[in-house]
Structures are given as C-alpha cells and as structure tokens.
Short mmCIF file of C-alpha atoms in Angstrom, two decimals:
data_model
loop_
_atom_site.label_atom_id
_atom_site.label_comp_id
_atom_site.label_asym_id
_atom_site.label_seq_id
_atom_site.Cartn_x
_atom_site.Cartn_y
_atom_site.Cartn_z
CA MET N 3 62.27 146.74 161.31
CA GLU N 4 59.06 145.73 159.55
CA GLN N 5 58.60 141.97 159.26
CA LYS N 6 57.53 140.90 155.78
CA TYR N 7 54.67 138.40 155.49
CA SER N 8 55.74 134.90 154.44
CA ASN N 9 54.05 131.61 153.59
CA ASP N 10 56.84 129.64 155.25
CA ILE N 11 54.81 129.04 158.41
CA THR N 12 52.04 127.23 156.52
CA GLU N 13 54.26 125.64 153.86
CA SER N 14 54.64 122.40 155.83
CA TYR N 15 50.86 121.97 155.85
CA ASP N 16 50.42 122.47 152.09
CA VAL N 17 51.52 118.99 151.05
CA GLU N 18 49.29 117.35 153.64
CA ASP N 19 46.31 119.44 152.54
CA LEU N 20 46.85 118.38 148.93
CA LYS N 21 47.05 114.72 149.89
CA LYS N 22 43.72 114.97 151.69
CA GLU N 23 42.02 116.32 148.56
CA GLU N 24 41.74 112.79 147.17
CA ASN N 25 39.11 111.03 149.22
CA LYS N 26 40.53 108.34 151.50
CA THR N 27 37.70 106.04 150.45
CA TYR N 28 39.11 105.98 146.91
CA SER N 29 42.51 104.96 148.28
CA TYR N 30 41.01 102.07 150.20
CA ILE N 31 38.95 100.90 147.22
CA LEU N 32 41.91 101.16 144.85
CA ASN N 33 44.21 99.27 147.21
CA LEU N 34 41.57 96.59 147.75
CA ILE N 35 41.05 96.13 144.00
CA LEU N 36 44.77 95.88 143.30
CA ILE N 37 45.43 93.50 146.20
CA THR N 38 42.49 91.26 145.22
CA PHE N 39 43.59 91.10 141.59
CA GLY N 40 47.20 90.59 142.70
CA LEU N 41 46.09 87.53 144.67
CA PHE N 42 44.18 86.30 141.60
CA VAL N 43 47.33 86.67 139.47
CA ILE N 44 49.39 84.83 142.10
CA SER N 45 46.87 81.96 142.12
CA LEU N 46 47.14 81.69 138.32
CA LEU N 47 50.94 81.67 138.52
CA LEU N 48 50.90 78.97 141.20
CA ASN N 49 48.49 76.93 139.10
CA ILE N 50 50.84 77.10 136.10
CA SER N 51 53.79 76.29 138.37
CA ASP N 52 51.99 73.21 139.71
CA LYS N 53 51.46 71.95 136.16
CA ILE N 54 55.16 72.44 135.43
CA ARG N 55 56.11 70.65 138.65
CA ASN N 56 54.01 67.65 137.59
CA TYR N 57 56.39 67.22 134.68
CA ASN N 58 59.58 68.15 136.51
CA GLN N 59 60.07 69.02 140.19
CA THR N 60 63.15 71.20 139.65
CA ALA N 61 61.54 73.09 136.78
CA GLY N 62 58.52 73.75 138.99
CA VAL N 63 60.66 75.31 141.74
CA ILE N 64 62.55 77.42 139.20
CA SER N 65 59.25 78.57 137.67
CA ILE N 66 58.07 79.88 141.07
CA ILE N 67 61.21 82.03 141.36
CA ILE N 68 60.82 83.30 137.79
CA PHE N 69 57.11 84.03 138.33
CA ALA N 70 57.87 85.96 141.53
CA ILE N 71 60.34 88.18 139.63
CA LEU N 72 57.86 88.68 136.78
CA PHE N 73 55.07 89.54 139.24
CA VAL N 74 57.18 92.26 140.85
CA PHE N 75 58.42 93.59 137.50
CA PHE N 76 55.12 93.58 135.57
CA TYR N 77 52.59 94.17 138.36
CA ILE N 78 54.05 95.74 141.51
CA ARG N 79 56.59 97.99 139.80
CA PRO N 80 54.20 99.63 137.26
CA ILE N 81 51.58 100.26 139.97
CA LEU N 82 54.11 101.93 142.28
CA SER N 83 55.50 104.06 139.44
CA ILE N 84 51.96 105.23 138.56
CA PHE N 85 51.15 106.05 142.19
CA ARG N 86 54.27 108.23 142.37
CA MET N 87 53.25 110.27 139.33
CA ARG N 88 51.91 113.78 139.75
CA TYR N 89 48.22 114.54 139.33
CA PHE N 90 46.12 117.69 138.94
CA GLU N 91 43.90 119.09 141.67
CA THR N 92 40.43 119.44 140.18
CA ALA N 93 37.83 118.86 142.93
CA ILE N 94 38.48 122.01 144.93
CA SER N 95 36.46 123.98 147.45
CA GLY N 96 36.72 127.78 147.36
CA LYS N 97 39.10 128.07 150.30
CA ASN N 98 41.70 125.82 148.59
CA ILE N 99 41.78 127.47 145.16
CA ILE N 100 45.06 129.29 145.80
CA LEU N 101 46.75 126.12 146.99
CA ALA N 102 45.34 124.05 144.11
CA ASN N 103 46.42 126.63 141.55
CA ARG N 104 49.98 126.53 142.90
CA HIS N 105 49.96 122.75 142.81
CA ASN N 106 48.69 122.64 139.21
CA ILE N 107 51.24 125.21 138.02
CA LYS N 108 54.01 123.14 139.61
CA THR N 109 52.57 119.97 138.08
CA ARG N 110 52.52 121.50 134.59
CA ARG N 111 56.13 122.62 135.01
CA GLU N 112 57.18 119.13 136.15
CA ILE N 113 55.39 117.55 133.18
CA ALA N 114 57.07 120.00 130.80
CA LYS N 115 60.55 119.30 132.24
CA ARG N 116 59.91 115.58 132.01
CA ILE N 117 58.89 115.77 128.34
CA VAL N 118 61.93 117.92 127.47
CA ASN N 119 64.22 115.37 129.17
CA LEU N 120 62.48 112.39 127.55
CA ARG N 121 62.86 113.95 124.09
CA GLN N 122 66.63 113.87 124.61
CA ASN N 123 66.48 110.15 125.46
CA LYS N 124 66.95 107.97 122.36
CA GLU N 125 64.41 105.43 123.58
CA TYR N 126 61.61 108.02 123.71
CA ALA N 127 62.86 110.52 121.11
CA ASN N 128 60.15 109.62 118.60
CA TRP N 129 57.34 110.10 121.14
CA TYR N 130 57.33 113.90 120.87
CA ASP N 131 57.73 116.35 118.00
CA ALA N 132 61.12 118.07 118.29
CA ARG N 133 59.81 121.52 117.28
CA LEU N 134 56.94 121.41 119.77
CA VAL N 135 59.25 120.29 122.56
CA GLN N 136 61.65 123.12 121.73
CA ASN N 137 58.77 125.62 122.05
CA LEU N 138 57.92 124.05 125.39
CA LYS N 139 61.53 124.42 126.53
CA VAL N 140 61.49 128.12 125.61
CA ALA N 141 58.34 128.59 127.71
CA LEU N 142 60.07 126.82 130.61
CA ASP N 143 63.22 128.94 130.28
CA ASN N 144 61.09 132.08 130.24
CA ASN N 145 59.18 130.86 133.30
CA ASN N 146 55.93 131.62 131.47
CA ASN N 147 53.24 129.50 133.11
CA ASP N 148 50.52 130.38 130.58
CA GLU N 149 52.79 129.43 127.68
CA ILE N 150 53.73 126.16 129.40
CA TYR N 151 50.03 125.34 129.67
CA ASN N 152 49.39 126.20 126.01
CA ARG N 153 52.46 124.33 124.70
CA LEU N 154 51.52 121.21 126.64
CA LYS N 155 48.00 121.43 125.24
CA VAL N 156 49.34 121.60 121.67
CA LEU N 157 51.61 118.61 122.34
CA MET N 158 48.65 116.60 123.63
CA GLU N 159 46.58 117.46 120.58
CA LYS N 160 49.36 116.50 118.15
CA SER N 161 52.38 114.26 118.78
CA ILE N 162 51.18 112.82 122.11
CA LYS N 163 47.85 111.88 120.50
CA THR N 164 49.66 110.22 117.59
CA THR N 165 52.00 108.27 119.87
CA SER N 166 49.20 107.18 122.20
CA ASN N 167 47.27 105.80 119.21
CA LYS N 168 50.32 103.76 118.19
CA ILE N 169 50.69 102.41 121.75
CA ILE N 170 47.01 101.39 121.88
CA VAL N 171 46.97 99.74 118.45
CA SER N 172 50.20 97.86 119.15
CA SER N 173 48.89 96.67 122.54
CA ALA N 174 45.51 95.63 121.11
CA VAL N 175 47.17 93.57 118.37
CA GLN N 176 49.53 92.02 120.91
CA SER N 177 46.65 91.16 123.25
CA GLY N 178 44.70 89.62 120.38
CA LEU N 179 47.65 87.53 119.18
CA TYR N 180 48.35 86.21 122.68
CA SER N 181 44.71 85.14 122.99
CA ALA N 182 44.80 83.39 119.63
CA LEU N 183 48.11 81.59 120.12
CA VAL N 184 48.01 80.63 123.82
CA PRO N 185 45.83 77.60 124.59
CA SER N 186 45.97 77.96 128.39
CA GLN N 187 43.28 79.93 130.25
CA GLN N 188 45.67 80.97 133.02
CA LEU N 189 48.48 82.05 130.72
CA ASP N 190 46.06 83.83 128.40
CA ALA N 191 44.64 85.90 131.28
CA LEU N 192 48.13 86.71 132.59
CA LEU N 193 49.42 87.84 129.20
CA VAL N 194 46.38 90.00 128.54
CA ALA N 195 46.71 91.53 132.03
CA SER N 196 50.40 92.30 131.47
CA VAL N 197 49.70 93.91 128.08
CA ASN N 198 46.88 96.08 129.44
CA PHE N 199 48.78 97.16 132.54
CA LYS N 200 51.86 98.02 130.47
CA MET N 201 49.73 99.95 127.98
CA VAL N 202 48.15 102.03 130.76
CA LYS N 203 51.58 102.69 132.28
CA ASP N 204 53.01 103.75 128.88
CA ILE N 205 50.08 106.10 128.19
CA LEU N 206 50.40 107.77 131.61
CA PHE N 207 54.18 107.91 131.15
CA LEU N 208 53.65 109.55 127.74
CA TYR N 209 51.29 112.21 129.12
CA GLY N 210 53.46 112.73 132.20
CA PHE N 211 50.73 112.61 134.85
CA ARG N 212 48.08 110.29 136.24
CA PRO N 213 44.37 110.93 136.79
CA THR N 214 42.87 111.20 140.27
CA LYS N 215 42.36 107.96 142.19
CA ALA N 216 38.63 107.91 141.41
CA ARG N 217 39.39 107.66 137.68
CA LEU N 218 42.42 105.46 138.26
CA ILE N 219 40.08 102.96 139.92
CA LYS N 220 37.93 102.87 136.76
CA ILE N 221 41.00 102.31 134.56
CA TYR N 222 42.18 99.40 136.67
CA ILE N 223 38.69 97.89 136.89
CA ASN N 224 38.52 97.99 133.07
CA SER N 225 41.96 96.32 132.82
CA ILE N 226 41.04 93.64 135.36
CA SER N 227 37.68 92.99 133.65
CA ALA N 228 39.50 92.42 130.36
CA SER N 229 41.81 89.88 132.02
CA LEU N 230 38.89 88.05 133.61
CA ALA N 231 37.09 88.08 130.27
CA ALA N 232 40.17 86.54 128.63
CA TYR N 233 40.16 83.88 131.32
CA GLY N 234 36.48 83.14 130.71
CA LEU N 235 36.60 83.21 126.90
CA GLU N 236 39.07 80.33 126.71
CA GLY N 237 37.04 77.16 126.23
CA SER N 238 33.71 79.00 126.38
CA GLY N 239 32.54 77.53 123.10
CA VAL N 240 32.06 80.91 121.45
CA GLY N 241 34.21 79.80 118.53
CA SER N 242 32.16 76.64 118.00
CA PHE N 243 29.01 78.73 117.78
CA ILE N 244 30.66 81.14 115.31
CA ALA N 245 31.91 78.20 113.23
CA ARG N 246 28.40 76.72 113.02
CA VAL N 247 26.92 80.08 111.97
CA LEU N 248 29.57 80.77 109.34
CA SER N 249 29.42 77.26 107.93
CA ARG N 250 25.82 77.96 106.85
CA LEU N 251 26.90 80.89 104.70
CA PRO N 252 27.92 79.75 101.20
CA ILE N 253 30.31 82.65 100.66
CA ILE N 254 32.30 81.85 103.80
CA PRO N 255 34.62 78.81 103.71
CA THR N 256 34.15 76.16 106.39
CA MET N 257 36.02 77.15 109.55
CA SER N 258 37.08 74.77 112.30
CA SER N 259 35.87 75.49 115.83
CA TYR N 260 39.50 75.83 116.97
CA VAL N 261 40.24 78.58 114.42
CA ALA N 262 36.92 80.27 115.19
CA ASP N 263 37.69 80.16 118.93
CA ALA N 264 41.09 81.72 118.33
CA LEU N 265 39.61 84.42 116.11
CA ALA N 266 36.80 85.21 118.59
CA GLN N 267 39.24 85.49 121.50
CA ALA N 268 41.67 87.61 119.48
CA LEU N 269 38.97 90.07 118.40
CA ALA N 270 37.37 90.25 121.87
CA ASN N 271 40.60 90.79 123.80
CA GLY N 272 41.97 93.18 121.19
CA THR N 273 38.77 95.23 121.43
CA PHE N 274 38.91 95.23 125.25
CA THR N 275 42.47 96.56 125.14
CA LEU N 276 41.48 99.21 122.60
CA LEU N 277 38.63 100.44 124.82
CA ILE N 278 40.82 100.49 127.95
CA GLY N 279 43.46 102.59 126.17
CA TYR N 280 41.06 105.18 124.80
CA LYS N 281 39.21 105.42 128.11
CA ALA N 282 42.50 106.13 129.89
CA ILE N 283 43.26 108.91 127.41
CA ASP N 284 39.76 110.31 127.83
CA TYR N 285 40.26 110.54 131.61
CA LEU N 286 43.63 112.28 131.20
CA LYS N 287 42.18 114.85 128.79
CA LYS N 288 39.31 115.54 131.19
CA GLU N 289 41.75 116.07 134.06
CA TYR N 290 43.78 118.53 131.98
CA LYS N 291 40.63 120.45 130.96
CA LEU N 292 39.19 120.51 134.50
CA GLN N 293 42.26 122.18 135.97
CA VAL N 294 41.67 125.09 133.58
CA LEU N 295 38.66 126.03 135.70
CA ILE N 296 41.04 126.59 138.60
CA LYS N 297 43.75 128.12 136.42
CA GLU N 298 41.39 130.81 135.13
CA VAL N 299 39.98 131.80 138.53
CA ASP N 300 41.16 135.27 139.51
CA VAL N 301 43.09 134.40 142.66
CA LEU N 302 44.62 136.98 144.97
CA ASP N 303 48.30 136.66 145.73
CA ASP N 304 48.82 135.90 149.42
CA ASN N 305 51.33 138.69 150.02
CA ASN N 306 49.19 141.31 148.29
CA GLU N 307 46.13 140.11 150.17
CA PHE N 308 48.00 140.38 153.45
CA GLU N 309 49.31 143.88 152.69
CA THR N 310 45.86 145.06 151.59
CA THR N 311 44.24 143.73 154.76
CA LYS N 312 47.02 145.24 156.83
CA LYS N 313 46.39 148.70 155.32
CA GLU N 314 42.67 148.40 155.97
CA ILE N 315 43.33 147.62 159.61
CA GLU N 316 45.76 150.54 159.91
CA GLU N 317 43.22 152.92 158.35
CA GLU N 318 40.51 151.75 160.71
CA LEU N 319 42.80 152.11 163.70
CA ASN N 320 43.89 155.60 162.61
CA LYS N 321 40.23 156.60 162.46
CA LYS N 322 39.23 155.10 165.78
CA ILE N 323 42.32 155.66 167.96
CA PRO N 324 41.75 159.44 168.31
CA ASN N 325 38.26 158.74 169.63
CA VAL N 326 39.64 156.13 172.00
CA VAL N 327 42.24 158.64 173.22
CA LYS N 328 39.52 161.21 173.83
CA VAL N 329 37.43 158.73 175.83
CA LEU N 330 40.44 157.64 177.89
CA GLY N 331 41.45 161.26 178.43
CA SER N 332 37.99 162.19 179.72
CA ARG N 333 38.04 159.22 182.09
CA VAL N 334 41.44 160.29 183.48
CA LYS N 335 40.17 163.84 184.05
CA LYS N 336 37.13 162.55 185.94
CA LYS N 337 39.33 160.46 188.22
CA GLN N 338 41.49 163.48 188.93
#
C-alpha cells in the first residue's frame, strides 16, 4: 500500500521555528525595558505609600496592598495579555515562506473569529460595523482565505479606524486632565502611564493582533518616555515661563503660574498620548501590509511538491535502471 506524504513528522517543529523568527535580542531588550520601568513604578508607589504612612500607619499598610493589586491589574496583566496575542510573520527568509504563509493565514482567521465574537459582546458591540462583521463571518464560513484578508482590510480602513480614533482622543483628554488636576509628580506619572498602557492594550485588542517585538519595544519606549516626561514636567517651571510670556500680550488676560503650569502639563501629556496612539496604529498597519508580500508569493503546496519530486525520481530511475541491469548482466556473464 502506497504511503501518502504527510507534514505530521515536522509539525512539532513548526511552532518552535516560528518562535525563533523574532530575534531573541528583542525579547531580552523588551523584558529589560519592562522590568526597569516596573521597578520605577514600584518606587513611585512606595514613595506615595510612605507619605500616606506619615499621616497614618494603618492607612500606609493598606495602601501598599492596594497598590500591589493595582500594579498587577494595570501593569502586569495588560503586558501578559499583549504578549499572548498573535502576530504576523513578516521578516522571512526564502526557506520559511511556506511556514510563514500558513502562520499568517491562521492568524488572519483567528483575528476574524475574534472580531465576530466581540461584535456579539455588548461591551464591544459598537467597536465594529455590524454589516462588515457579517461579511467577515460569511468569508469565515466559506473558508475563503482571500476574502478574510480583504474583509479584515476593509474593517481596518473603516470602523476599526473610527473606533481607534475615539480611543486615542479619549485617552489623550484623560491624560491631559490627570496632569492638570493632580499636583503630585509621582501620582501624575503613574496616572499617565496607566492611561497610555491601557490605550495601547485597547488598540491592540481592537485590531486583534500585536506587532513584532521590535516594534512593540518602540511602543513601550514611547509610553515610558511620556510617563517620565509627566514626572519631569511637574514643578519644572514651564507654566511660570508661559504665564510671564502671556502676561505681556494685551489681548491675553493675566494667567497665574499655577493655571499656566496645569495647562502646559495637560497639553504636553495629552499630545504625548496622542502620538503614542497613532504610532501604535501605524505599526499595526505596516505589519498587516508587510504580510501581503508573503501572502502573494506563489508558494508550492508541500504535498504537490513531494509528488512532483517523486515522479521525477521515478522517471530518472526508469531511464537509468535498464542501463544498470545491462552493466550488471555483463559483469555476471564475465564471471561465469
């Protein structure tokens, strides 16, 4: 009985090969950045807790417990959820094109299923256009990979784009208000960090995939830079300078340095958040476009390739075996 060729033997290696596609150096850098910033956040929390403990010992102890829960919920949890998200294979050498194409097809299907399920959830129902999601579901039901790709692209250009803009604007306003209303450097930096990290998580959650670790590093560096900037802006005297400048203009009413400080911090942190959000979207769009290069490569199916090669070998053997038989036959006659 003829044994049919199967990919089962190499299937166990596929996942490992895909994991190795993202350079290990990026993993180390990303982990180092997140750990370092995590320690910075913990130091800010402990600083705030110490101030609370100076007023009341019991309240200080309770604050440490609350801060620990908040740290896990707003820092550790979002990072882990992002790491678990699927990503597209884009930096591929020629020998891995088949594997990458399979991975990207599966990723697009998973993203499509996720969006269809989210649309049925009341909390996220307004994120996606119902008609577009229905078209996506039809493509899924028909198992049409090209249509899935096209429907996802339309969603990204329309309802996903609209929703992501709303998320960014809302986060930027929130970040700006926190900066204006919170007088503490430590608390200001923490609130800005939480807003930016949540915004990034929501955008990735909306799109259904994360960028590669190289781009993820840039997103996190931007978020961390904004938090550090918020920490540095508090008490920097920028507002006092603005107040002095504006007070010289007759058409502008006199503004106190406190109000000017608040306004400067609000505008700066709101702008930082805005830039972080749009940069994250830019990276996601690039990832989705880059995988098209792999999608459109004319890749041979493994089974067909095997069968074709097998026939070539058989043809060659059929040509050469008669000659081999003749040579062997002549040798046998000589020995006799």
